[in-house]
Amino acid sequence: MALHSGYFTVYVAFHCVIAALINCTLAAPGSGSSNVLSLLQPYDFLYYSGVRAYFGEEWAKAAELLEKSVLTKESLFRVRRQCHDDCVAAGREAFNKLDSEQGSMWDLRALDWVQKKAECLRFCIGRSVTPAGQLPVSTDIEYEFGSRNPYNFLQVTYYKLEKLHKAASAAHTYFVANPSHLEMRNNIEKYRRMEGVTEEDFQDRELENEKHWMLYDSALQYEASSDWVQAAEKWKACVNETLRQTDECRVQCEVASQRLPEDRGVDSVDGVYEKAAALSLSLLSCRQSCVTQIATRPGRISAQEDFLPSQLEHLHIAQFKAGDISGAVQTLRSLLLFYPSDKDSLNNLQLYYETLGGDTESQDTQPAQEVVTYISHSLEEKKLLYFGMENLDFSFIDPDLWTPEDVVPESLRDIWRAEKEKMNEKMKAGDQLEDVDDSGFFAGGSVPQVGVTITMDDEVLNGTNRVVLDGVMTEKECGRILQLATAAASAGDGYRGRRSPHTPHETFEGLTVLRAVKLAQEGLVNQSDARLLHELGERARVLLHSYFRSPSGLFISFTHLVCRSAIAGDQEGRLDLSHPVHVDNCLLEPETKQCWREPPAFIHRDLSAILYLNDNFDGGQLFFTNRDAKTVTARVKPSCGRLVGFSSGPVNPHGVTAVTSGRRCALALWFTKEKLYRDMEREEAEAMWAADGQSVVKKDEEEKEGTAGRNARSQAPKERSRGRGRVTGGRDELAC
């Protein structure tokens, strides 16, 4: 049906208002049902009930309710989708009259369409879902299910019920979206060693919603092996699945219940049209946000920019190399809809034409219709959203880099250009981000301790603000601290007593300065050894403060004597690390090469160090990587008295290779430039010595200035990182 131009804008706006109003009516309570027990209950209520049963250790009940909450959510989404499809024709007669009505009758026809479509949807959904089940859930519940927390509860529940196959599947499903969850990784390793558990049990139960990522990774693998026929097949399937997932997301935006906009105050003059506009803009914004949602991997914070266009680029190249020139032309024409003036694409199109020779039919191949539809819908939505930004005080963040400038109102273009430039710069920076260090440290200063030598510097370590110093400790001092560790280090210290917090193939022991001092006062360890442990932190601080030429003060933030021991008989075929690659003050995302300086990362850390005590073990080497967490740039072999120092930020991702035999001990240290975050436990230890009439190791004057503050670890921000599941662990979670 072709609409008269005079009604087109009205139609587009009304269509959005209609969709928004329809899903508001769905939230209203419906008439009672005699078969209410067979209808879908609120999945948030089922989830909360399951969690209560879990904490009450009613394992069978918890498993039943948690499973019901997951299945009910899936069923609710399927019902919404089915009703959306079934009600497409509802009110079609009134809709068709919109094109011919004159005067003021068009609005009545539009409202007739609204009512009939709303009635259809309400009746359809009401046949399967209780009125309470149709209401919107809280943001907390959205977070719980988005981070897959139900599976966290389910894996423990099934373990308690001795249903190991289901426990393994739940653990794997949770871990896919929470790859930084060390405890779950260890649980998965334990399940693998349990009798009767096979690799087939580790299934991702949410895979149906992530098929596009499975296809994406498969296509990349075929590309890497130059199997272009398979690569083209996988890329095409990935594009289709991405479009399908995006459409599904957009439908849920339209059919899911939404709340009506709140009044903006006693002086508000918002009427029906203003509220309808606000709600329709929210709907459009939800649809646009599907781009970001579908382009974000499970467990990741940021979306992959230009996700769909980048797939089309991979696809046309694979098709060309596989010999499907006609298919490559169609895909490239589809890509040009996003970037019509891209020189590389235009040159490739000319190459494909030349390859086809006289095949004019293939040269005239048009873009894929599903891509044409996707872009036309997206552009119309963007126009309405930018109009709302300019005239209705609506906030909208455009998720796409390809948005044409003429879609953006003139008054907003300067801001839009600036934001787009930032996004382009971030994408172009790529690997260049590896070389940028804004820590304020400058390697190359003096080493103010006789006998200490610089063994490796930035050049040898192939990085920025990295150094290896030898001779920081004597063999005798190493022996004393090793003895102290043997006598006093406790299993799982800092990790709630978990003996193997990083890998099930090693045990972990730790000791803090304060605990060593308390044990010394009780006569359980040598007092001089406890004082040496304290003094070594200050020794390292002075050396690194000088070498990295910090213009500000440098304070010890945390000191931890740690030992990692290989578990005998459990080392064959090890492929894991003693400590996975990470960054000490931000959350590393290897896929996007971003590092988010936000909790639960220890964002106050500025400088990191490891002071090694021994070398009589196998493995356990420190290594640095690029931000991809794969490309190793340098390795450091431990030895007595060797100090490794480096800035704690994203220029220095690092990990530890597996300790396959023996016991590796080291003193892990972190430093901060902010006095607020200094290690208060050290001061408590010093106060205990002072109370006993013992002298305290001197500090720099700048560390003496100012008033004492609370332990900074108790002051660290508590907010949750966006879009990320909970991460457990103690204060030394990033110990090396």
XYZ file of C-alpha atoms in Angstrom:
736
model
C 0.000 0.000 0.000
C 1.368 3.394 -0.953
C 0.482 6.189 1.462
C -0.168 9.714 0.236
C 2.816 11.907 1.045
C 0.680 14.169 3.158
C -0.049 11.334 5.560
C 3.369 9.673 5.593
C 4.906 11.564 8.523
C 1.699 11.273 10.491
C 1.577 7.557 9.754
C 5.138 6.918 10.921
C 4.624 8.874 14.145
C 1.279 7.244 14.818
C 2.635 3.797 14.156
C 5.195 4.324 16.933
C 2.627 5.810 19.290
C 0.290 2.947 18.540
C 2.891 0.300 19.279
C 3.802 2.064 22.507
C 0.208 2.439 23.633
C -0.559 -1.174 22.818
C 2.131 -2.547 25.093
C 0.923 -0.258 27.879
C -2.554 -1.737 27.652
C -1.054 -5.211 28.004
C 0.166 -4.367 31.502
C -3.363 -3.668 32.729
C -5.024 -6.498 34.661
C -7.276 -8.638 32.518
C -10.358 -10.579 33.356
C -10.040 -13.605 35.585
C -9.517 -17.071 34.210
C -10.885 -20.343 35.478
C -7.678 -22.060 34.434
C -5.261 -19.586 36.022
C -2.964 -22.300 37.398
C -2.077 -23.363 33.845
C -1.063 -19.826 32.867
C 2.492 -18.510 33.036
C 3.275 -17.062 36.454
C 5.586 -14.033 37.018
C 9.098 -15.369 36.480
C 10.534 -12.850 38.939
C 8.312 -14.264 41.700
C 9.434 -17.806 40.836
C 13.059 -16.695 40.920
C 12.806 -14.990 44.316
C 10.987 -18.044 45.676
C 13.759 -20.277 44.354
C 16.450 -18.111 45.937
C 14.644 -18.249 49.293
C 14.498 -22.035 49.043
C 18.195 -22.076 48.146
C 19.218 -20.148 51.256
C 16.900 -22.375 53.273
C 18.841 -25.360 51.872
C 15.658 -26.828 50.403
C 17.602 -28.066 47.416
C 14.875 -29.940 45.530
C 12.426 -27.043 45.880
C 15.101 -24.520 44.901
C 15.965 -26.494 41.746
C 12.291 -26.751 40.761
C 11.541 -23.045 41.250
C 14.750 -21.750 39.669
C 14.229 -23.972 36.623
C 10.629 -22.776 36.402
C 11.766 -19.141 36.482
C 14.163 -19.717 33.577
C 11.645 -21.708 31.528
C 8.822 -19.266 32.271
C 10.885 -16.323 31.032
C 11.650 -18.199 27.815
C 7.976 -19.147 27.402
C 6.841 -15.571 28.021
C 9.102 -14.293 25.254
C 7.815 -16.972 22.869
C 4.193 -16.101 23.675
C 4.831 -12.417 23.051
C 6.452 -13.187 19.717
C 3.678 -15.537 18.627
C 0.964 -13.047 19.589
C 2.800 -10.281 17.772
C 2.771 -12.395 14.593
C -0.827 -13.530 15.073
C -2.090 -9.962 15.520
C -0.363 -8.453 12.489
C -3.651 -8.346 10.564
C -5.711 -7.011 13.481
C -7.363 -3.709 12.550
C -6.142 -3.995 8.954
C -9.463 -2.683 7.598
C -9.170 0.530 9.610
C -5.507 0.830 8.683
C -6.253 0.609 4.952
C -8.703 3.502 5.240
C -5.942 5.795 6.524
C -4.809 6.338 2.956
C -8.156 7.634 1.759
C -9.774 9.437 4.677
C -9.994 13.212 4.464
C -10.354 15.903 7.087
C -10.269 14.762 10.696
C -11.348 11.164 10.148
C -7.793 9.781 9.892
C -7.231 10.025 13.658
C -10.397 8.056 14.399
C -9.336 5.365 11.948
C -5.907 5.262 13.578
C -7.430 4.894 17.036
C -9.730 2.180 15.682
C -6.607 0.351 14.513
C -4.984 0.839 17.926
C -7.949 -0.572 19.791
C -8.352 -3.617 17.586
C -4.659 -4.469 17.679
C -4.541 -3.937 21.441
C -7.605 -6.119 21.921
C -6.021 -8.878 19.841
C -2.732 -8.778 21.734
C -4.380 -8.567 25.123
C -6.626 -11.522 24.397
C -3.809 -13.560 22.859
C -1.311 -13.001 25.662
C -4.019 -13.311 28.318
C -4.730 -16.869 27.159
C -1.207 -17.910 28.224
C 0.003 -15.450 30.880
C -1.483 -14.356 34.198
C -2.155 -10.606 34.628
C 0.725 -10.417 37.120
C 2.981 -12.245 34.686
C 2.355 -9.545 32.074
C 3.688 -6.745 34.280
C 7.218 -5.412 33.684
C 9.940 -6.814 35.956
C 12.382 -4.696 37.964
C 15.823 -3.679 36.734
C 17.299 -5.909 39.452
C 15.628 -8.949 37.919
C 16.758 -7.903 34.449
C 20.303 -7.742 35.796
C 20.038 -11.129 37.525
C 18.905 -12.868 34.351
C 21.184 -10.801 32.111
C 24.196 -11.908 34.167
C 22.800 -15.494 34.287
C 22.761 -15.586 38.061
C 19.988 -18.228 38.174
C 22.537 -20.706 36.806
C 24.945 -19.772 39.592
C 22.336 -20.920 42.119
C 21.403 -23.935 40.013
C 24.946 -25.317 39.781
C 25.252 -25.388 43.583
C 21.728 -26.770 43.956
C 22.344 -29.627 41.520
C 25.691 -30.369 43.148
C 23.932 -30.708 46.499
C 21.372 -32.995 44.853
C 24.259 -35.016 43.326
C 22.995 -34.312 39.804
C 26.451 -33.625 38.434
C 25.510 -33.532 34.745
C 23.023 -30.718 35.367
C 25.454 -28.988 37.730
C 28.162 -29.000 35.051
C 25.786 -27.554 32.452
C 24.595 -24.808 34.818
C 28.179 -23.960 35.807
C 29.267 -23.693 32.171
C 26.235 -21.570 31.256
C 27.006 -19.127 34.058
C 30.734 -19.024 33.294
C 30.200 -18.105 29.627
C 28.710 -14.789 30.746
C 31.066 -14.364 33.722
C 34.532 -15.354 32.471
C 36.258 -13.477 35.306
C 34.528 -15.576 37.961
C 37.522 -17.552 39.254
C 35.543 -19.718 41.649
C 33.222 -20.934 38.881
C 36.202 -21.695 36.657
C 37.628 -23.831 39.436
C 34.268 -25.552 39.917
C 34.189 -26.436 36.223
C 37.662 -27.970 36.478
C 36.504 -30.023 39.458
C 33.416 -31.216 37.588
C 35.640 -32.331 34.724
C 37.531 -34.629 37.080
C 34.387 -36.125 38.601
C 33.398 -39.639 37.638
C 30.632 -39.818 35.059
C 30.924 -36.189 33.892
C 31.855 -35.820 30.215
C 32.624 -32.857 27.943
C 29.130 -33.183 26.461
C 27.723 -32.130 29.830
C 29.248 -28.652 29.553
C 26.490 -27.183 27.417
C 25.549 -23.515 27.232
C 21.845 -23.539 27.950
C 21.498 -19.984 26.594
C 23.100 -20.865 23.255
C 19.845 -20.308 21.383
C 20.189 -16.579 22.064
C 23.840 -16.506 20.977
C 23.939 -18.541 17.780
C 25.308 -15.543 15.915
C 28.424 -15.523 18.114
C 28.955 -19.242 17.572
C 28.689 -18.701 13.802
C 30.915 -15.620 14.022
C 33.722 -17.531 15.746
C 33.332 -20.482 13.390
C 33.590 -18.189 10.356
C 36.770 -16.628 11.706
C 38.297 -20.090 12.178
C 37.527 -21.073 8.595
C 39.005 -17.777 7.419
C 42.193 -18.453 9.384
C 42.554 -21.829 7.634
C 41.726 -20.277 4.213
C 38.678 -22.508 3.767
C 36.777 -19.819 1.917
C 33.764 -21.916 0.910
C 33.016 -22.804 4.535
C 33.892 -19.287 5.680
C 31.395 -17.767 3.215
C 28.717 -20.213 4.342
C 29.282 -19.393 8.019
C 29.434 -15.633 7.452
C 26.153 -15.713 5.525
C 24.523 -17.710 8.301
C 25.960 -15.267 10.846
C 24.499 -12.261 9.014
C 21.073 -13.920 8.806
C 21.155 -14.936 12.471
C 22.235 -11.440 13.540
C 19.293 -9.948 11.627
C 16.943 -12.531 13.163
C 18.176 -11.852 16.708
C 17.880 -8.105 16.126
C 14.325 -8.487 14.868
C 13.442 -10.642 17.880
C 14.843 -8.001 20.214
C 12.865 -5.264 18.464
C 9.639 -7.262 18.706
C 10.144 -7.714 22.455
C 10.547 -3.929 22.768
C 7.187 -3.512 21.069
C 5.174 -6.216 22.821
C 6.679 -6.183 26.319
C 4.746 -4.186 28.900
C 5.884 -0.617 29.475
C 4.908 1.908 32.089
C 3.229 5.155 31.097
C 5.451 8.248 31.428
C 5.295 9.978 34.802
C 4.064 13.551 35.135
C 6.991 15.936 35.298
C 5.590 17.936 38.224
C 2.632 19.989 39.394
C 3.199 22.565 36.664
C 3.403 19.977 33.907
C 1.081 20.612 30.993
C 1.803 17.299 29.256
C -1.322 15.991 27.624
C -2.098 12.767 25.794
C 0.044 13.623 22.781
C 3.080 14.623 24.859
C 2.890 11.434 26.911
C 2.301 9.321 23.827
C 5.323 10.950 22.160
C 7.503 10.282 25.198
C 6.443 6.649 25.286
C 6.884 6.143 21.561
C 10.379 7.664 21.706
C 11.233 5.239 24.500
C 10.042 2.411 22.297
C 12.153 3.602 19.364
C 15.171 4.000 21.615
C 14.670 0.432 22.836
C 14.606 -0.793 19.238
C 17.797 1.068 18.421
C 19.518 -0.300 21.513
C 19.054 -3.805 20.083
C 22.068 -3.046 17.863
C 24.261 -2.761 20.949
C 22.634 -5.669 22.743
C 23.138 -8.125 19.875
C 26.710 -6.914 19.269
C 27.807 -7.511 22.871
C 29.278 -10.905 23.698
C 28.097 -12.628 26.862
C 30.317 -11.550 29.733
C 31.577 -8.461 27.926
C 30.968 -4.825 28.750
C 31.173 -3.103 25.380
C 29.632 -3.941 22.034
C 31.582 -4.679 18.883
C 31.330 -1.555 16.763
C 29.854 -1.856 13.261
C 28.923 -5.457 13.985
C 26.607 -6.092 11.018
C 28.616 -4.072 8.433
C 31.825 -5.836 9.503
C 30.149 -9.220 8.897
C 29.113 -8.111 5.420
C 32.692 -7.078 4.717
C 34.002 -10.490 5.767
C 31.264 -12.190 3.752
C 31.879 -10.500 0.393
C 35.628 -11.178 0.617
C 35.020 -14.844 1.477
C 32.513 -15.176 -1.361
C 34.944 -13.651 -3.836
C 37.768 -15.967 -2.776
C 35.393 -18.935 -2.892
C 34.492 -18.066 -6.489
C 30.946 -16.825 -5.822
C 31.378 -13.485 -7.584
C 27.656 -12.854 -8.014
C 27.106 -13.395 -4.283
C 30.031 -11.102 -3.506
C 28.457 -8.348 -5.633
C 25.139 -8.620 -3.782
C 26.850 -8.576 -0.372
C 29.056 -5.636 -1.313
C 26.040 -3.697 -2.561
C 24.417 -4.408 0.801
C 27.509 -3.098 2.587
C 27.447 0.057 0.453
C 24.006 0.853 1.854
C 25.774 1.512 5.162
C 28.792 3.329 3.683
C 27.866 4.433 0.124
C 31.057 6.441 -0.477
C 33.613 4.031 0.992
C 36.509 3.978 -1.498
C 37.709 0.462 -0.708
C 34.231 -0.965 -1.207
C 33.742 0.905 -4.472
C 37.114 -0.317 -5.738
C 36.218 -3.875 -4.788
C 32.901 -3.563 -6.603
C 34.735 -2.452 -9.747
C 37.080 -5.448 -9.393
C 34.113 -7.804 -9.126
C 32.534 -6.262 -12.240
C 35.753 -6.790 -14.175
C 35.952 -10.378 -12.958
C 32.391 -11.029 -14.136
C 33.226 -9.706 -17.576
C 30.095 -9.659 -19.753
C 27.796 -11.159 -17.144
C 25.483 -8.135 -16.942
C 22.818 -10.049 -15.046
C 25.182 -10.646 -12.121
C 26.436 -7.065 -12.288
C 22.877 -5.817 -11.843
C 22.369 -7.890 -8.690
C 20.608 -5.786 -6.062
C 21.353 -5.655 -2.301
C 19.790 -8.283 -0.089
C 16.183 -7.286 0.639
C 16.490 -8.043 4.372
C 19.376 -5.551 4.632
C 17.406 -2.932 2.679
C 14.485 -3.373 5.083
C 16.761 -3.220 8.117
C 18.336 0.070 7.030
C 15.082 1.743 5.974
C 13.454 0.956 9.319
C 16.513 2.074 11.250
C 16.774 5.390 9.386
C 13.114 6.260 9.947
C 13.515 5.520 13.654
C 16.636 7.671 13.861
C 14.836 10.606 12.221
C 12.066 10.470 14.804
C 14.507 10.089 17.677
C 16.649 13.011 16.574
C 13.472 15.083 16.193
C 12.638 14.136 19.787
C 16.116 15.177 20.886
C 15.830 18.544 19.190
C 12.256 19.418 20.136
C 11.085 17.244 23.033
C 14.143 17.117 25.322
C 14.583 13.385 24.708
C 17.963 11.742 25.288
C 19.235 9.309 22.668
C 22.644 7.742 22.032
C 22.994 6.577 18.445
C 24.514 3.076 18.463
C 25.707 3.211 14.847
C 28.747 4.701 13.147
C 27.113 4.568 9.712
C 24.243 7.014 10.431
C 24.169 9.583 7.570
C 24.738 13.165 8.593
C 21.578 14.395 6.862
C 19.475 12.389 9.325
C 20.753 14.556 12.186
C 19.144 18.017 12.642
C 21.500 20.915 11.970
C 21.336 22.095 15.579
C 22.670 18.726 16.796
C 25.301 18.062 14.158
C 28.273 19.578 15.979
C 27.678 17.354 18.998
C 26.979 14.374 16.739
C 30.195 14.919 14.746
C 32.242 15.170 17.944
C 30.798 11.926 19.300
C 31.290 10.149 15.994
C 34.875 11.343 15.811
C 35.531 9.957 19.275
C 34.132 6.578 18.251
C 36.187 6.541 15.049
C 39.343 7.479 16.912
C 38.734 4.700 19.416
C 38.369 2.172 16.598
C 41.395 3.437 14.668
C 43.542 3.515 17.777
C 43.373 -0.272 18.083
C 46.826 -1.549 18.779
C 48.140 1.974 19.343
C 46.411 1.856 22.715
C 49.157 -0.532 23.758
C 51.726 2.278 23.776
C 49.829 4.890 25.762
C 50.548 5.096 29.501
C 48.959 7.944 31.421
C 50.173 6.709 34.809
C 52.540 9.649 35.303
C 55.554 7.345 35.730
C 58.704 7.754 33.632
C 61.095 4.811 33.653
C 64.828 5.426 33.710
C 65.533 7.007 37.079
C 68.375 6.141 39.438
C 68.582 3.028 41.638
C 69.505 4.247 45.161
C 70.645 0.936 46.657
C 74.177 -0.416 46.448
C 74.354 -3.828 44.777
C 71.021 -3.509 42.945
C 71.343 -3.705 39.158
C 68.940 -3.070 36.302
C 68.663 -6.395 34.478
C 65.794 -5.618 32.084
C 64.266 -2.273 31.102
C 61.470 -1.085 28.802
C 63.423 -1.938 25.683
C 64.306 -5.486 26.745
C 60.843 -6.083 28.194
C 59.256 -4.702 25.015
C 56.849 -2.410 26.845
C 56.272 0.787 28.781
C 57.181 1.419 32.422
C 58.541 -2.050 33.120
C 61.750 -2.939 34.939
C 63.556 -5.934 36.454
C 66.004 -5.222 39.295
C 68.339 -7.874 40.706
C 70.101 -7.940 44.067
C 67.250 -6.441 46.061
C 67.526 -9.261 48.641
C 70.352 -11.521 49.784
C 70.138 -15.316 49.760
C 69.958 -15.247 53.549
C 67.018 -12.820 53.517
C 65.213 -14.970 50.945
C 65.710 -17.976 53.195
C 64.289 -16.174 56.230
C 61.130 -15.064 54.410
C 60.684 -18.543 52.926
C 60.877 -19.949 56.440
C 58.309 -17.398 57.578
C 55.979 -18.458 54.749
C 56.352 -22.131 55.680
C 55.603 -21.401 59.333
C 52.813 -18.850 59.049
C 51.222 -18.636 55.574
C 47.620 -19.870 55.593
C 45.794 -21.674 52.801
C 43.545 -19.447 50.710
C 44.520 -16.269 52.602
C 42.582 -13.383 51.067
C 40.318 -15.789 49.177
C 37.963 -16.801 51.977
C 40.037 -19.867 52.702
C 39.800 -21.334 49.186
C 42.946 -23.419 48.822
C 42.974 -23.204 45.012
C 41.442 -19.848 44.031
C 43.172 -19.519 40.638
C 43.588 -23.086 39.375
C 42.608 -26.490 40.789
C 46.107 -27.782 39.966
C 47.839 -25.578 42.555
C 47.355 -24.602 46.181
C 47.628 -20.982 47.290
C 48.939 -19.698 50.627
C 49.361 -16.146 51.846
C 50.501 -13.998 54.752
C 50.034 -10.289 55.431
C 52.393 -8.033 57.381
C 49.867 -7.438 60.165
C 49.207 -11.120 60.670
C 52.960 -11.833 60.758
C 53.419 -9.169 63.467
C 50.559 -10.585 65.544
C 52.011 -14.086 65.274
C 55.418 -12.729 66.307
C 53.901 -11.096 69.406
C 52.372 -14.439 70.289
C 55.803 -16.039 69.931
C 54.776 -18.230 67.023
C 57.240 -16.747 64.498
C 60.527 -14.879 64.721
C 60.047 -11.157 65.441
C 62.977 -10.194 63.208
C 61.479 -12.105 60.262
C 58.181 -10.239 60.633
C 60.086 -6.941 60.696
C 62.037 -7.961 57.585
C 58.770 -8.677 55.761
C 57.623 -5.167 56.653
C 60.925 -3.591 55.663
C 61.053 -5.298 52.253
C 57.917 -3.443 51.190
C 59.559 -0.127 52.049
C 62.758 -1.189 50.290
C 60.857 -1.933 47.079
C 58.899 1.318 47.365
C 62.039 3.458 47.590
C 63.650 1.685 44.620
C 60.628 1.943 42.345
C 59.738 5.484 43.398
C 63.201 6.545 42.287
C 63.391 4.470 39.112
C 59.963 5.457 37.800
C 60.542 9.129 38.731
C 57.098 9.667 40.196
C 56.527 13.421 40.674
C 54.144 12.704 43.551
C 54.380 10.593 46.676
C 54.179 6.817 46.442
C 52.464 4.835 49.182
C 52.270 1.111 49.775
C 48.691 0.020 49.154
C 48.971 -3.683 49.946
C 51.678 -6.255 50.731
C 51.105 -9.993 50.468
C 53.547 -12.866 50.857
C 52.155 -15.537 48.524
C 53.174 -19.098 47.671
C 51.790 -21.289 44.897
C 52.462 -25.021 45.078
C 51.913 -27.591 42.335
C 49.644 -30.452 43.406
C 51.603 -33.662 42.862
C 50.005 -36.113 40.442
C 47.666 -33.464 38.996
C 49.878 -31.824 36.378
C 49.593 -34.044 33.306
C 48.171 -32.251 30.285
C 47.790 -28.881 32.003
C 46.790 -26.105 29.648
C 45.754 -23.480 32.188
C 47.741 -20.709 33.872
C 48.766 -20.240 37.472
C 47.107 -16.834 37.170
C 45.119 -15.750 34.073
C 46.091 -12.623 32.144
C 44.715 -9.491 33.798
C 45.416 -5.823 34.492
C 45.822 -4.684 38.085
C 43.634 -1.558 38.109
C 41.017 -2.143 35.417
C 38.830 -4.862 33.900
C 40.489 -6.128 30.719
C 38.339 -7.017 27.698
C 40.687 -8.836 25.298
C 38.175 -8.939 22.414
C 37.733 -5.163 22.311
C 41.151 -4.320 23.806
C 39.385 -2.063 26.284
C 40.172 -1.895 29.988
C 37.437 -0.494 32.220
C 38.718 1.331 35.288
C 35.746 0.649 37.500
C 34.874 -1.690 40.385
C 35.412 -4.541 41.060
C 38.892 -3.649 39.741
C 41.307 -2.098 42.265
C 41.197 1.277 40.571
C 43.428 2.981 43.163
C 46.499 0.914 42.226
C 49.147 2.835 40.281
C 52.280 0.690 40.447
C 52.696 -3.084 40.836
C 55.668 -5.170 41.907
C 56.703 -8.751 42.589
C 59.757 -9.543 44.721
C 60.772 -13.164 44.145
C 62.176 -15.425 46.858
C 63.189 -18.633 45.071
C 63.619 -20.448 41.768
C 63.581 -24.129 42.765
C 60.333 -24.941 40.977
C 59.161 -25.524 37.401
C 57.080 -22.955 35.538
C 55.695 -19.918 37.355
C 57.136 -17.331 34.972
C 55.643 -13.865 34.840
C 54.723 -12.814 31.299
C 53.396 -9.609 29.741
C 50.974 -9.478 26.806
C 49.264 -6.991 24.529
C 45.666 -6.121 25.301
C 44.499 -9.149 23.351
C 45.779 -11.260 26.297
C 47.375 -13.591 23.734
C 50.398 -11.882 22.209
C 53.233 -12.363 24.710
C 55.662 -9.446 24.691
C 58.072 -10.448 27.483
C 58.813 -13.149 30.064
C 60.558 -12.915 33.434
C 62.031 -15.944 35.225
C 61.879 -15.707 39.034
C 64.995 -15.836 41.210
C 65.893 -14.825 44.755
C 66.046 -11.043 45.193
C 64.638 -10.232 41.744
C 62.146 -7.335 41.762
C 59.792 -6.755 38.843
C 58.056 -3.376 38.770
C 55.505 -2.029 36.295
C 52.685 0.489 36.071
C 49.360 -1.070 37.038
C 47.334 0.164 34.063
C 46.262 -1.273 30.690
C 49.710 -1.027 29.069
C 50.805 -3.948 31.241
C 48.478 -6.960 31.015
C 50.254 -9.891 32.648
C 49.809 -13.432 33.896
C 51.731 -16.319 35.437
C 52.502 -19.626 33.711
C 51.527 -22.863 35.446
C 53.642 -24.026 38.375
C 54.041 -27.689 37.437
C 56.302 -28.784 40.293
C 57.612 -27.298 43.516
C 56.601 -24.179 45.430
C 56.870 -20.630 44.077
C 56.984 -17.857 46.694
C 57.065 -14.109 46.182
C 56.157 -10.856 47.837
C 53.346 -9.166 45.873
C 53.179 -5.387 46.307
C 50.951 -2.624 45.033
C 51.506 1.103 45.360
C 49.276 4.140 45.055
C 49.879 7.857 44.558
C 46.895 8.700 46.765
C 47.578 8.700 50.503
C 43.918 7.909 51.125
C 44.518 4.401 49.784
C 47.681 3.585 51.749
C 47.896 0.245 53.573
C 46.482 0.901 57.026
C 47.468 -2.584 58.195
C 51.127 -1.557 57.969
C 50.436 1.408 60.208
C 48.599 -0.851 62.652
C 51.638 -3.149 62.716
C 53.925 -0.161 63.331
C 51.642 1.004 66.144
C 51.930 -2.416 67.775
C 55.715 -2.214 67.656
C 55.660 1.314 69.045
C 53.434 0.172 71.914
C 56.069 -2.451 72.741
C 58.795 0.209 72.721
C 60.344 -0.995 69.459
C 61.545 1.363 66.759
C 59.640 1.711 63.541
C 61.139 1.773 60.060
C 61.453 5.384 58.894
C 59.398 6.660 56.013
C 59.653 9.567 53.638
C 58.512 12.897 55.021
C 55.769 13.114 52.444
C 54.270 9.917 53.814
C 54.253 11.397 57.334
C 52.317 14.499 56.345
C 48.571 14.764 56.680
C 46.076 13.079 58.916
C 45.526 9.359 59.099
C 42.690 8.010 56.996
C 40.571 4.934 57.077
C 41.598 1.795 55.262
C 41.016 2.718 51.633
C 39.850 -0.738 50.721
C 36.788 -0.118 52.866
C 36.249 3.184 51.049
C 36.432 1.812 47.516
C 33.284 2.449 45.472
C 30.679 -0.258 45.878
C 28.760 0.207 42.653
C 28.447 -2.657 40.248
C 30.212 -2.521 36.901
C 27.731 -2.030 34.095
C 26.366 -5.118 32.444
C 28.802 -7.390 34.358
C 27.997 -10.232 36.718
C 29.189 -10.372 40.245
C 32.891 -11.117 40.743
C 33.954 -12.724 43.968
C 37.342 -12.542 45.588
C 39.305 -10.902 48.321
C 41.463 -7.832 48.373
C 44.370 -9.627 46.712
C 42.268 -10.988 43.870
C 44.864 -9.836 41.344
C 47.928 -11.178 43.160
C 50.732 -12.354 40.895
